[in-house]
PDB file of N, CA, C and O in Angstrom:
ATOM      1  N   UNK A   1      65.043   8.638 160.274  1.00  0.00           N
ATOM      2  CA  UNK A   1      65.587   7.963 161.033  1.00  0.00           C
ATOM      3  C   UNK A   1      66.245   7.026 160.487  1.00  0.00           C
ATOM      4  O   UNK A   1      67.431   6.691 160.946  1.00  0.00           O
ATOM      5  N   UNK A   2      66.034   6.162 159.377  1.00  0.00           N
ATOM      6  CA  UNK A   2      67.414   4.948 158.580  1.00  0.00           C
ATOM      7  C   UNK A   2      68.427   5.639 158.377  1.00  0.00           C
ATOM      8  O   UNK A   2      69.589   5.503 158.247  1.00  0.00           O
ATOM      9  N   UNK A   3      68.302   7.016 157.650  1.00  0.00           N
ATOM     10  CA  UNK A   3      69.292   7.586 157.170  1.00  0.00           C
ATOM     11  C   UNK A   3      70.418   8.067 158.492  1.00  0.00           C
ATOM     12  O   UNK A   3      71.945   7.965 158.295  1.00  0.00           O
ATOM     13  N   UNK A   4      70.296   8.260 159.576  1.00  0.00           N
ATOM     14  CA  UNK A   4      71.026   8.408 161.088  1.00  0.00           C
ATOM     15  C   UNK A   4      71.578   7.311 161.290  1.00  0.00           C
ATOM     16  O   UNK A   4      72.798   6.945 161.693  1.00  0.00           O
ATOM     17  N   UNK A   5      70.601   6.093 160.968  1.00  0.00           N
ATOM     18  CA  UNK A   5      70.857   4.662 161.733  1.00  0.00           C
ATOM     19  C   UNK A   5      72.200   4.210 160.587  1.00  0.00           C
ATOM     20  O   UNK A   5      72.943   3.551 161.301  1.00  0.00           O
ATOM     21  N   UNK A   6      72.131   4.620 159.317  1.00  0.00           N
ATOM     22  CA  UNK A   6      73.367   4.077 158.270  1.00  0.00           C
ATOM     23  C   UNK A   6      74.635   4.656 158.985  1.00  0.00           C
ATOM     24  O   UNK A   6      75.485   4.168 158.689  1.00  0.00           O
ATOM     25  N   UNK A   7      74.613   6.170 159.534  1.00  0.00           N
ATOM     26  CA  UNK A   7      76.005   6.607 160.346  1.00  0.00           C
ATOM     27  C   UNK A   7      75.993   6.411 161.656  1.00  0.00           C
ATOM     28  O   UNK A   7      77.016   7.306 162.336  1.00  0.00           O
ATOM     29  N   UNK A   8      75.412   5.550 162.168  1.00  0.00           N
ATOM     30  CA  UNK A   8      75.687   5.098 163.372  1.00  0.00           C
ATOM     31  C   UNK A   8      75.120   5.434 164.608  1.00  0.00           C
ATOM     32  O   UNK A   8      75.397   5.732 165.854  1.00  0.00           O
ATOM     33  N   UNK A   9      74.029   6.553 164.348  1.00  0.00           N
ATOM     34  CA  UNK A   9      73.324   6.784 165.313  1.00  0.00           C
ATOM     35  C   UNK A   9      71.664   6.323 165.679  1.00  0.00           C
ATOM     36  O   UNK A   9      71.017   6.460 164.347  1.00  0.00           O
ATOM     37  N   UNK A  10      71.815   6.105 166.975  1.00  0.00           N
ATOM     38  CA  UNK A  10      70.300   5.359 166.780  1.00  0.00           C
ATOM     39  C   UNK A  10      69.598   6.228 167.974  1.00  0.00           C
ATOM     40  O   UNK A  10      69.980   6.598 169.359  1.00  0.00           O
ATOM     41  N   UNK A  11      68.459   6.726 167.489  1.00  0.00           N
ATOM     42  CA  UNK A  11      67.774   7.609 168.532  1.00  0.00           C
ATOM     43  C   UNK A  11      66.317   7.012 168.173  1.00  0.00           C
ATOM     44  O   UNK A  11      65.831   6.876 167.546  1.00  0.00           O
ATOM     45  N   UNK A  12      65.682   7.263 169.587  1.00  0.00           N
ATOM     46  CA  UNK A  12      64.466   7.027 169.638  1.00  0.00           C
ATOM     47  C   UNK A  12      63.447   7.717 169.168  1.00  0.00           C
ATOM     48  O   UNK A  12      63.684   9.025 168.920  1.00  0.00           O
ATOM     49  N   UNK A  13      62.417   7.740 168.653  1.00  0.00           N
ATOM     50  CA  UNK A  13      61.248   8.616 168.365  1.00  0.00           C
ATOM     51  C   UNK A  13      60.899   9.934 169.164  1.00  0.00           C
ATOM     52  O   UNK A  13      60.754  10.863 168.429  1.00  0.00           O
ATOM     53  N   UNK A  14      60.908   9.471 170.686  1.00  0.00           N
ATOM     54  CA  UNK A  14      60.871  10.763 171.196  1.00  0.00           C
ATOM     55  C   UNK A  14      62.216  11.549 171.124  1.00  0.00           C
ATOM     56  O   UNK A  14      62.105  12.946 171.086  1.00  0.00           O
ATOM     57  N   UNK A  15      63.272  11.001 171.092  1.00  0.00           N
ATOM     58  CA  UNK A  15      64.542  12.007 170.831  1.00  0.00           C
ATOM     59  C   UNK A  15      64.437  12.667 169.556  1.00  0.00           C
ATOM     60  O   UNK A  15      64.828  14.011 169.519  1.00  0.00           O
ATOM     61  N   UNK A  16      63.959  12.010 168.297  1.00  0.00           N
ATOM     62  CA  UNK A  16      63.841  12.717 166.916  1.00  0.00           C
ATOM     63  C   UNK A  16      62.835  13.731 167.468  1.00  0.00           C
ATOM     64  O   UNK A  16      63.333  15.084 166.973  1.00  0.00           O
ATOM     65  N   UNK A  17      61.780  13.656 167.963  1.00  0.00           N
ATOM     66  CA  UNK A  17      60.468  14.840 168.336  1.00  0.00           C
ATOM     67  C   UNK A  17      61.407  15.749 169.034  1.00  0.00           C
ATOM     68  O   UNK A  17      61.052  16.959 168.324  1.00  0.00           O
ATOM     69  N   UNK A  18      61.988  15.379 170.132  1.00  0.00           N
ATOM     70  CA  UNK A  18      62.661  16.868 170.585  1.00  0.00           C
ATOM     71  C   UNK A  18      63.583  17.507 169.776  1.00  0.00           C
ATOM     72  O   UNK A  18      63.575  18.749 169.971  1.00  0.00           O
ATOM     73  N   UNK A  19      64.281  16.553 169.190  1.00  0.00           N
ATOM     74  CA  UNK A  19      65.291  17.198 168.076  1.00  0.00           C
ATOM     75  C   UNK A  19      65.060  18.154 167.392  1.00  0.00           C
ATOM     76  O   UNK A  19      65.579  18.947 166.986  1.00  0.00           O
ATOM     77  N   UNK A  20      63.615  17.819 166.707  1.00  0.00           N
ATOM     78  CA  UNK A  20      62.970  18.652 165.746  1.00  0.00           C
ATOM     79  C   UNK A  20      62.016  19.691 166.143  1.00  0.00           C
ATOM     80  O   UNK A  20      62.529  20.812 165.392  1.00  0.00           O
ATOM     81  N   UNK A  21      61.154  19.011 167.390  1.00  0.00           N
ATOM     82  CA  UNK A  21      60.325  19.961 167.735  1.00  0.00           C
ATOM     83  C   UNK A  21      60.584  20.951 168.764  1.00  0.00           C
ATOM     84  O   UNK A  21      59.997  22.101 168.799  1.00  0.00           O
ATOM     85  N   UNK A  22      62.076  21.245 168.867  1.00  0.00           N
ATOM     86  CA  UNK A  22      62.372  21.794 170.338  1.00  0.00           C
ATOM     87  C   UNK A  22      63.747  22.300 169.785  1.00  0.00           C
ATOM     88  O   UNK A  22      64.358  21.645 169.274  1.00  0.00           O
ATOM     89  N   UNK A  23      64.104  23.354 170.842  1.00  0.00           N
ATOM     90  CA  UNK A  23      65.826  23.733 170.523  1.00  0.00           C
ATOM     91  C   UNK A  23      66.351  22.812 171.628  1.00  0.00           C
ATOM     92  O   UNK A  23      66.164  23.138 172.386  1.00  0.00           O
ATOM     93  N   UNK A  24      67.249  22.308 171.191  1.00  0.00           N
ATOM     94  CA  UNK A  24      68.426  21.496 172.115  1.00  0.00           C
ATOM     95  C   UNK A  24      68.789  21.738 172.791  1.00  0.00           C
ATOM     96  O   UNK A  24      69.872  22.942 172.521  1.00  0.00           O
ATOM     97  N   UNK A  25      69.358  21.510 174.463  1.00  0.00           N
ATOM     98  CA  UNK A  25      70.230  22.332 175.035  1.00  0.00           C
ATOM     99  C   UNK A  25      71.451  21.911 174.776  1.00  0.00           C
ATOM    100  O   UNK A  25      72.606  22.851 174.804  1.00  0.00           O
ATOM    101  N   UNK A  26      71.810  20.710 174.298  1.00  0.00           N
ATOM    102  CA  UNK A  26      73.213  20.114 174.036  1.00  0.00           C
ATOM    103  C   UNK A  26      73.037  18.800 172.982  1.00  0.00           C
ATOM    104  O   UNK A  26      71.881  18.569 172.725  1.00  0.00           O
ATOM    105  N   UNK A  27      73.712  18.627 172.226  1.00  0.00           N
ATOM    106  CA  UNK A  27      74.011  17.848 171.052  1.00  0.00           C
ATOM    107  C   UNK A  27      75.224  17.259 170.498  1.00  0.00           C
ATOM    108  O   UNK A  27      76.224  18.282 170.922  1.00  0.00           O
ATOM    109  N   UNK A  28      75.506  15.959 170.808  1.00  0.00           N
ATOM    110  CA  UNK A  28      76.962  15.370 170.332  1.00  0.00           C
ATOM    111  C   UNK A  28      77.185  15.846 169.150  1.00  0.00           C
ATOM    112  O   UNK A  28      76.515  16.009 168.126  1.00  0.00           O
ATOM    113  N   UNK A  29      78.501  15.659 168.818  1.00  0.00           N
ATOM    114  CA  UNK A  29      79.522  16.341 167.526  1.00  0.00           C
ATOM    115  C   UNK A  29      78.715  15.188 166.759  1.00  0.00           C
ATOM    116  O   UNK A  29      78.564  15.467 165.522  1.00  0.00           O
ATOM    117  N   UNK A  30      78.678  13.710 167.163  1.00  0.00           N
ATOM    118  CA  UNK A  30      78.856  12.836 166.438  1.00  0.00           C
ATOM    119  C   UNK A  30      76.843  13.405 165.434  1.00  0.00           C
ATOM    120  O   UNK A  30      77.042  13.032 164.439  1.00  0.00           O
ATOM    121  N   UNK A  31      76.136  13.193 166.580  1.00  0.00           N
ATOM    122  CA  UNK A  31      74.823  13.624 165.785  1.00  0.00           C
ATOM    123  C   UNK A  31      74.829  14.951 164.981  1.00  0.00           C
ATOM    124  O   UNK A  31      73.854  14.754 164.180  1.00  0.00           O
ATOM    125  N   UNK A  32      75.543  15.895 165.451  1.00  0.00           N
ATOM    126  CA  UNK A  32      75.524  17.133 164.527  1.00  0.00           C
ATOM    127  C   UNK A  32      75.894  16.856 163.495  1.00  0.00           C
ATOM    128  O   UNK A  32      75.761  17.280 162.452  1.00  0.00           O
ATOM    129  N   UNK A  33      77.244  15.988 163.108  1.00  0.00           N
ATOM    130  CA  UNK A  33      77.758  15.787 161.840  1.00  0.00           C
ATOM    131  C   UNK A  33      76.878  14.890 160.879  1.00  0.00           C
ATOM    132  O   UNK A  33      76.701  15.005 159.817  1.00  0.00           O
ATOM    133  N   UNK A  34      76.362  13.971 161.642  1.00  0.00           N
ATOM    134  CA  UNK A  34      75.542  13.063 160.997  1.00  0.00           C
ATOM    135  C   UNK A  34      74.128  13.718 160.627  1.00  0.00           C
ATOM    136  O   UNK A  34      73.930  13.436 158.935  1.00  0.00           O
ATOM    137  N   UNK A  35      73.492  14.723 161.179  1.00  0.00           N
ATOM    138  CA  UNK A  35      72.556  15.556 160.771  1.00  0.00           C
ATOM    139  C   UNK A  35      73.073  16.605 159.397  1.00  0.00           C
ATOM    140  O   UNK A  35      72.253  16.217 158.301  1.00  0.00           O
ATOM    141  N   UNK A  36      73.826  17.226 159.622  1.00  0.00           N
ATOM    142  CA  UNK A  36      74.749  17.816 158.354  1.00  0.00           C
ATOM    143  C   UNK A  36      75.026  16.962 157.510  1.00  0.00           C
ATOM    144  O   UNK A  36      75.071  17.241 156.246  1.00  0.00           O
ATOM    145  N   UNK A  37      75.453  15.302 157.716  1.00  0.00           N
ATOM    146  CA  UNK A  37      75.407  14.967 156.106  1.00  0.00           C
ATOM    147  C   UNK A  37      74.438  14.280 155.558  1.00  0.00           C
ATOM    148  O   UNK A  37      73.895  14.280 154.480  1.00  0.00           O
ATOM    149  N   UNK A  38      73.519  13.676 156.628  1.00  0.00           N
ATOM    150  CA  UNK A  38      72.290  13.532 155.944  1.00  0.00           C
ATOM    151  C   UNK A  38      71.437  14.746 155.215  1.00  0.00           C
ATOM    152  O   UNK A  38      70.769  14.576 154.110  1.00  0.00           O
ATOM    153  N   UNK A  39      71.292  16.151 155.531  1.00  0.00           N
ATOM    154  CA  UNK A  39      70.815  17.053 154.793  1.00  0.00           C
ATOM    155  C   UNK A  39      71.943  17.828 153.984  1.00  0.00           C
ATOM    156  O   UNK A  39      71.523  18.965 153.494  1.00  0.00           O
ATOM    157  N   UNK A  40      73.057  17.222 153.989  1.00  0.00           N
ATOM    158  CA  UNK A  40      73.900  17.524 152.628  1.00  0.00           C
ATOM    159  C   UNK A  40      74.384  19.372 152.753  1.00  0.00           C
ATOM    160  O   UNK A  40      74.255  19.853 151.913  1.00  0.00           O
ATOM    161  N   UNK A  41      74.774  19.581 154.261  1.00  0.00           N
ATOM    162  CA  UNK A  41      74.833  21.134 154.519  1.00  0.00           C
ATOM    163  C   UNK A  41      76.144  20.866 155.259  1.00  0.00           C
ATOM    164  O   UNK A  41      76.664  20.181 155.520  1.00  0.00           O
ATOM    165  N   UNK A  42      76.456  21.939 155.663  1.00  0.00           N
ATOM    166  CA  UNK A  42      77.554  22.261 156.814  1.00  0.00           C
ATOM    167  C   UNK A  42      77.001  22.615 158.359  1.00  0.00           C
ATOM    168  O   UNK A  42      75.501  22.865 157.922  1.00  0.00           O
ATOM    169  N   UNK A  43      77.843  22.701 159.064  1.00  0.00           N
ATOM    170  CA  UNK A  43      77.578  22.620 160.821  1.00  0.00           C
ATOM    171  C   UNK A  43      76.785  24.226 160.647  1.00  0.00           C
ATOM    172  O   UNK A  43      76.183  24.321 161.499  1.00  0.00           O
ATOM    173  N   UNK A  44      77.917  25.106 160.072  1.00  0.00           N
ATOM    174  CA  UNK A  44      77.686  26.311 160.036  1.00  0.00           C
ATOM    175  C   UNK A  44      76.008  26.599 159.369  1.00  0.00           C
ATOM    176  O   UNK A  44      75.642  27.578 159.570  1.00  0.00           O
ATOM    177  N   UNK A  45      75.601  25.866 158.416  1.00  0.00           N
ATOM    178  CA  UNK A  45      74.140  26.245 157.926  1.00  0.00           C
ATOM    179  C   UNK A  45      73.460  25.775 158.980  1.00  0.00           C
ATOM    180  O   UNK A  45      72.189  26.687 159.152  1.00  0.00           O
ATOM    181  N   UNK A  46      73.519  24.861 160.381  1.00  0.00           N
ATOM    182  CA  UNK A  46      72.444  24.236 161.071  1.00  0.00           C
ATOM    183  C   UNK A  46      72.457  25.717 162.357  1.00  0.00           C
ATOM    184  O   UNK A  46      71.875  25.535 163.121  1.00  0.00           O
ATOM    185  N   UNK A  47      73.735  25.734 162.707  1.00  0.00           N
ATOM    186  CA  UNK A  47      73.829  26.753 163.724  1.00  0.00           C
ATOM    187  C   UNK A  47      74.379  28.058 163.475  1.00  0.00           C
ATOM    188  O   UNK A  47      75.541  28.455 162.956  1.00  0.00           O
ATOM    189  N   UNK A  48      73.339  28.862 163.870  1.00  0.00           N
ATOM    190  CA  UNK A  48      73.797  30.580 163.891  1.00  0.00           C
ATOM    191  C   UNK A  48      74.596  30.804 165.163  1.00  0.00           C
ATOM    192  O   UNK A  48      74.081  30.258 165.916  1.00  0.00           O
ATOM    193  N   UNK A  49      75.927  31.260 164.568  1.00  0.00           N
ATOM    194  CA  UNK A  49      76.362  32.173 166.135  1.00  0.00           C
ATOM    195  C   UNK A  49      77.039  33.648 165.481  1.00  0.00           C
ATOM    196  O   UNK A  49      76.980  33.650 164.637  1.00  0.00           O
ATOM    197  N   UNK A  50      77.134  34.524 166.503  1.00  0.00           N
ATOM    198  CA  UNK A  50      77.849  35.701 166.415  1.00  0.00           C
ATOM    199  C   UNK A  50      78.883  35.443 167.011  1.00  0.00           C
ATOM    200  O   UNK A  50      78.957  35.551 168.493  1.00  0.00           O
ATOM    201  N   UNK A  51      80.162  36.380 166.971  1.00  0.00           N
ATOM    202  CA  UNK A  51      81.468  36.318 167.252  1.00  0.00           C
ATOM    203  C   UNK A  51      81.579  37.995 167.911  1.00  0.00           C
ATOM    204  O   UNK A  51      81.219  38.538 166.870  1.00  0.00           O
ATOM    205  N   UNK A  52      81.595  37.934 169.271  1.00  0.00           N
ATOM    206  CA  UNK A  52      81.880  39.153 169.546  1.00  0.00           C
ATOM    207  C   UNK A  52      83.174  39.683 170.350  1.00  0.00           C
ATOM    208  O   UNK A  52      83.963  38.718 171.057  1.00  0.00           O
ATOM    209  N   UNK A  53      83.520  40.756 170.076  1.00  0.00           N
ATOM    210  CA  UNK A  53      85.120  40.728 170.726  1.00  0.00           C
ATOM    211  C   UNK A  53      85.244  41.605 171.951  1.00  0.00           C
ATOM    212  O   UNK A  53      83.984  42.395 172.323  1.00  0.00           O
ATOM    213  N   UNK A  54      85.415  40.626 173.166  1.00  0.00           N
ATOM    214  CA  UNK A  54      85.238  41.092 174.434  1.00  0.00           C
ATOM    215  C   UNK A  54      86.001  42.100 174.657  1.00  0.00           C
ATOM    216  O   UNK A  54      85.496  42.798 175.805  1.00  0.00           O
ATOM    217  N   UNK A  55      87.069  42.638 174.303  1.00  0.00           N
ATOM    218  CA  UNK A  55      87.829  43.877 174.239  1.00  0.00           C
ATOM    219  C   UNK A  55      86.556  45.008 174.210  1.00  0.00           C
ATOM    220  O   UNK A  55      86.871  46.107 174.623  1.00  0.00           O
ATOM    221  N   UNK A  56      85.964  44.911 173.049  1.00  0.00           N
ATOM    222  CA  UNK A  56      85.057  46.023 172.469  1.00  0.00           C
ATOM    223  C   UNK A  56      84.203  46.170 173.819  1.00  0.00           C
ATOM    224  O   UNK A  56      83.516  47.317 174.014  1.00  0.00           O
ATOM    225  N   UNK A  57      83.299  44.969 174.249  1.00  0.00           N
ATOM    226  CA  UNK A  57      82.771  45.015 175.008  1.00  0.00           C
ATOM    227  C   UNK A  57      82.948  45.645 176.351  1.00  0.00           C
ATOM    228  O   UNK A  57      82.033  46.503 177.314  1.00  0.00           O
ATOM    229  N   UNK A  58      84.545  45.536 176.905  1.00  0.00           N
ATOM    230  CA  UNK A  58      84.885  45.986 177.859  1.00  0.00           C
ATOM    231  C   UNK A  58      85.241  47.808 177.537  1.00  0.00           C
ATOM    232  O   UNK A  58      84.968  48.583 178.642  1.00  0.00           O
ATOM    233  N   UNK A  59      85.237  48.344 176.872  1.00  0.00           N
ATOM    234  CA  UNK A  59      85.769  49.489 176.627  1.00  0.00           C
ATOM    235  C   UNK A  59      84.441  49.891 176.689  1.00  0.00           C
ATOM    236  O   UNK A  59      84.108  51.495 177.341  1.00  0.00           O
ATOM    237  N   UNK A  60      83.136  49.576 176.198  1.00  0.00           N
ATOM    238  CA  UNK A  60      81.857  50.171 176.574  1.00  0.00           C
ATOM    239  C   UNK A  60      81.415  50.254 178.047  1.00  0.00           C
ATOM    240  O   UNK A  60      80.799  51.354 177.848  1.00  0.00           O
ATOM    241  N   UNK A  61      81.780  49.422 178.421  1.00  0.00           N
ATOM    242  CA  UNK A  61      81.664  49.494 179.775  1.00  0.00           C
ATOM    243  C   UNK A  61      82.133  50.294 180.576  1.00  0.00           C
ATOM    244  O   UNK A  61      82.020  51.163 181.355  1.00  0.00           O
ATOM    245  N   UNK A  62      83.406  50.730 180.170  1.00  0.00           N
ATOM    246  CA  UNK A  62      84.595  51.648 181.055  1.00  0.00           C
ATOM    247  C   UNK A  62      84.064  52.702 180.881  1.00  0.00           C
ATOM    248  O   UNK A  62      84.473  54.144 181.359  1.00  0.00           O
ATOM    249  N   UNK A  63      83.155  53.474 179.732  1.00  0.00           N
ATOM    250  CA  UNK A  63      82.611  54.671 179.112  1.00  0.00           C
ATOM    251  C   UNK A  63      81.550  55.110 180.368  1.00  0.00           C
ATOM    252  O   UNK A  63      81.058  55.571 180.928  1.00  0.00           O
ATOM    253  N   UNK A  64      80.922  53.934 180.810  1.00  0.00           N
ATOM    254  CA  UNK A  64      79.774  54.070 181.876  1.00  0.00           C
ATOM    255  C   UNK A  64      80.012  53.651 183.604  1.00  0.00           C
ATOM    256  O   UNK A  64      80.381  52.588 183.689  1.00  0.00           O
ATOM    257  N   UNK A  65      80.526  54.684 184.119  1.00  0.00           N
ATOM    258  CA  UNK A  65      81.141  54.802 185.228  1.00  0.00           C
ATOM    259  C   UNK A  65      80.053  53.331 186.453  1.00  0.00           C
ATOM    260  O   UNK A  65      80.490  53.026 186.812  1.00  0.00           O
ATOM    261  N   UNK A  66      78.850  53.828 186.103  1.00  0.00           N
ATOM    262  CA  UNK A  66      78.317  53.316 187.334  1.00  0.00           C
ATOM    263  C   UNK A  66      78.103  51.611 186.695  1.00  0.00           C
ATOM    264  O   UNK A  66      77.888  50.719 187.895  1.00  0.00           O
ATOM    265  N   UNK A  67      77.935  51.383 185.589  1.00  0.00           N
ATOM    266  CA  UNK A  67      77.900  49.764 185.171  1.00  0.00           C
ATOM    267  C   UNK A  67      79.177  49.128 185.653  1.00  0.00           C
ATOM    268  O   UNK A  67      79.285  48.083 186.337  1.00  0.00           O
ATOM    269  N   UNK A  68      80.643  49.730 185.626  1.00  0.00           N
ATOM    270  CA  UNK A  68      81.892  49.135 186.273  1.00  0.00           C
ATOM    271  C   UNK A  68      81.594  49.410 187.561  1.00  0.00           C
ATOM    272  O   UNK A  68      81.991  48.323 188.156  1.00  0.00           O
ATOM    273  N   UNK A  69      81.157  50.497 188.380  1.00  0.00           N
ATOM    274  CA  UNK A  69      81.379  50.204 190.127  1.00  0.00           C
ATOM    275  C   UNK A  69      80.017  49.196 190.321  1.00  0.00           C
ATOM    276  O   UNK A  69      80.684  48.227 190.863  1.00  0.00           O
ATOM    277  N   UNK A  70      79.083  48.860 189.499  1.00  0.00           N
ATOM    278  CA  UNK A  70      78.344  47.579 190.095  1.00  0.00           C
ATOM    279  C   UNK A  70      78.861  46.218 189.892  1.00  0.00           C
ATOM    280  O   UNK A  70      78.946  45.816 190.191  1.00  0.00           O
ATOM    281  N   UNK A  71      79.565  46.186 188.554  1.00  0.00           N
ATOM    282  CA  UNK A  71      80.150  45.012 188.015  1.00  0.00           C
ATOM    283  C   UNK A  71      81.409  44.715 189.435  1.00  0.00           C
ATOM    284  O   UNK A  71      81.554  43.238 189.763  1.00  0.00           O
ATOM    285  N   UNK A  72      82.424  46.131 189.610  1.00  0.00           N
ATOM    286  CA  UNK A  72      83.408  45.341 190.902  1.00  0.00           C
ATOM    287  C   UNK A  72      82.382  45.007 191.875  1.00  0.00           C
ATOM    288  O   UNK A  72      83.000  44.334 192.855  1.00  0.00           O
ATOM    289  N   UNK A  73      81.166  45.698 192.581  1.00  0.00           N
ATOM    290  CA  UNK A  73      80.466  45.172 193.514  1.00  0.00           C
ATOM    291  C   UNK A  73      80.103  43.902 193.526  1.00  0.00           C
ATOM    292  O   UNK A  73      79.808  43.003 194.426  1.00  0.00           O
ATOM    293  N   UNK A  74      79.319  43.162 192.249  1.00  0.00           N
ATOM    294  CA  UNK A  74      78.754  42.125 192.135  1.00  0.00           C
ATOM    295  C   UNK A  74      79.467  41.127 191.983  1.00  0.00           C
ATOM    296  O   UNK A  74      79.593  39.654 192.489  1.00  0.00           O
ATOM    297  N   UNK A  75      80.796  41.453 191.581  1.00  0.00           N
ATOM    298  CA  UNK A  75      82.241  40.188 191.498  1.00  0.00           C
ATOM    299  C   UNK A  75      82.987  40.128 192.544  1.00  0.00           C
ATOM    300  O   UNK A  75      83.536  39.158 192.882  1.00  0.00           O
ATOM    301  N   UNK A  76      82.882  41.322 193.514  1.00  0.00           N
ATOM    302  CA  UNK A  76      83.819  40.889 194.610  1.00  0.00           C
ATOM    303  C   UNK A  76      82.877  39.986 195.908  1.00  0.00           C
ATOM    304  O   UNK A  76      81.851  40.354 196.298  1.00  0.00           O
ATOM    305  N   UNK A  77      83.770  39.392 196.515  1.00  0.00           N
ATOM    306  CA  UNK A  77      83.108  38.318 197.063  1.00  0.00           C
ATOM    307  C   UNK A  77      82.774  39.263 198.836  1.00  0.00           C
ATOM    308  O   UNK A  77      83.876  40.371 199.149  1.00  0.00           O
ATOM    309  N   UNK A  78      81.938  38.988 199.461  1.00  0.00           N
ATOM    310  CA  UNK A  78      81.586  40.118 200.674  1.00  0.00           C
ATOM    311  C   UNK A  78      82.366  39.231 201.878  1.00  0.00           C
ATOM    312  O   UNK A  78      82.453  37.869 201.595  1.00  0.00           O
ATOM    313  N   UNK A  79      82.643  39.997 203.422  1.00  0.00           N
ATOM    314  CA  UNK A  79      83.622  39.047 203.793  1.00  0.00           C
ATOM    315  C   UNK A  79      82.458  38.578 205.150  1.00  0.00           C
ATOM    316  O   UNK A  79      81.211  39.147 204.946  1.00  0.00           O
ATOM    317  N   UNK A  80      82.765  37.269 205.038  1.00  0.00           N
ATOM    318  CA  UNK A  80      82.023  36.396 206.150  1.00  0.00           C
ATOM    319  C   UNK A  80      82.071  37.112 207.454  1.00  0.00           C
ATOM    320  O   UNK A  80      83.243  37.313 208.087  1.00  0.00           O
ATOM    321  N   UNK A  81      80.900  36.879 208.474  1.00  0.00           N
ATOM    322  CA  UNK A  81      81.058  37.697 209.748  1.00  0.00           C
ATOM    323  C   UNK A  81      80.683  36.299 210.444  1.00  0.00           C
ATOM    324  O   UNK A  81      79.678  35.629 210.590  1.00  0.00           O
ATOM    325  N   UNK A  82      81.474  35.907 211.523  1.00  0.00           N
ATOM    326  CA  UNK A  82      81.495  34.638 212.120  1.00  0.00           C
ATOM    327  C   UNK A  82      80.831  35.230 214.033  1.00  0.00           C
ATOM    328  O   UNK A  82      81.847  36.095 214.336  1.00  0.00           O
ATOM    329  N   UNK A  83      79.649  34.925 214.508  1.00  0.00           N
ATOM    330  CA  UNK A  83      79.856  35.198 215.658  1.00  0.00           C
ATOM    331  C   UNK A  83      79.572  34.027 216.460  1.00  0.00           C
ATOM    332  O   UNK A  83      79.031  33.108 216.247  1.00  0.00           O
ATOM    333  N   UNK A  84      80.226  34.422 217.663  1.00  0.00           N
ATOM    334  CA  UNK A  84      80.624  32.924 218.443  1.00  0.00           C
ATOM    335  C   UNK A  84      79.522  33.354 219.606  1.00  0.00           C
ATOM    336  O   UNK A  84      79.481  34.111 220.252  1.00  0.00           O
ATOM    337  N   UNK A  85      79.077  32.229 220.086  1.00  0.00           N
ATOM    338  CA  UNK A  85      77.753  32.012 221.254  1.00  0.00           C
ATOM    339  C   UNK A  85      78.292  32.072 222.101  1.00  0.00           C
ATOM    340  O   UNK A  85      80.033  31.606 222.757  1.00  0.00           O
ATOM    341  N   UNK A  86      78.199  33.088 223.575  1.00  0.00           N
ATOM    342  CA  UNK A  86      78.495  33.036 224.346  1.00  0.00           C
ATOM    343  C   UNK A  86      78.600  31.934 225.298  1.00  0.00           C
ATOM    344  O   UNK A  86      77.348  31.225 225.473  1.00  0.00           O
ATOM    345  N   UNK A  87      79.757  31.363 226.064  1.00  0.00           N
ATOM    346  CA  UNK A  87      79.053  30.273 226.707  1.00  0.00           C
ATOM    347  C   UNK A  87      79.058  30.690 228.398  1.00  0.00           C
ATOM    348  O   UNK A  87      79.366  31.443 229.071  1.00  0.00           O
TER     349      UNK A  87
END
C-alpha cells in the first residue's frame, strides 16, 4: 500500500484484498500502471489476452449452415403484434 500511495493511488484495505484475492471486473488505468511500476513489470506481464481475427471466425461459421441460420434468426428482430380491444 505505501508503494501505491507514493504513486498517488489511495486504496482501502478491502479494495486491496479484492484486487489481490479476486479477479477484478474493471480497473483504472492509473492503478494498472501503478501496480506495473511497483512490480517492475509491464502491463502485458499482468494481463493475458489473445487476439482473434474476426474474419477467420466468420469463415468458420459460413461452413456450418445451421450456425449461420441460427445467427440470422437470433439477431433479426421479431415483428410486434398489436391487438386493439373491441370498443
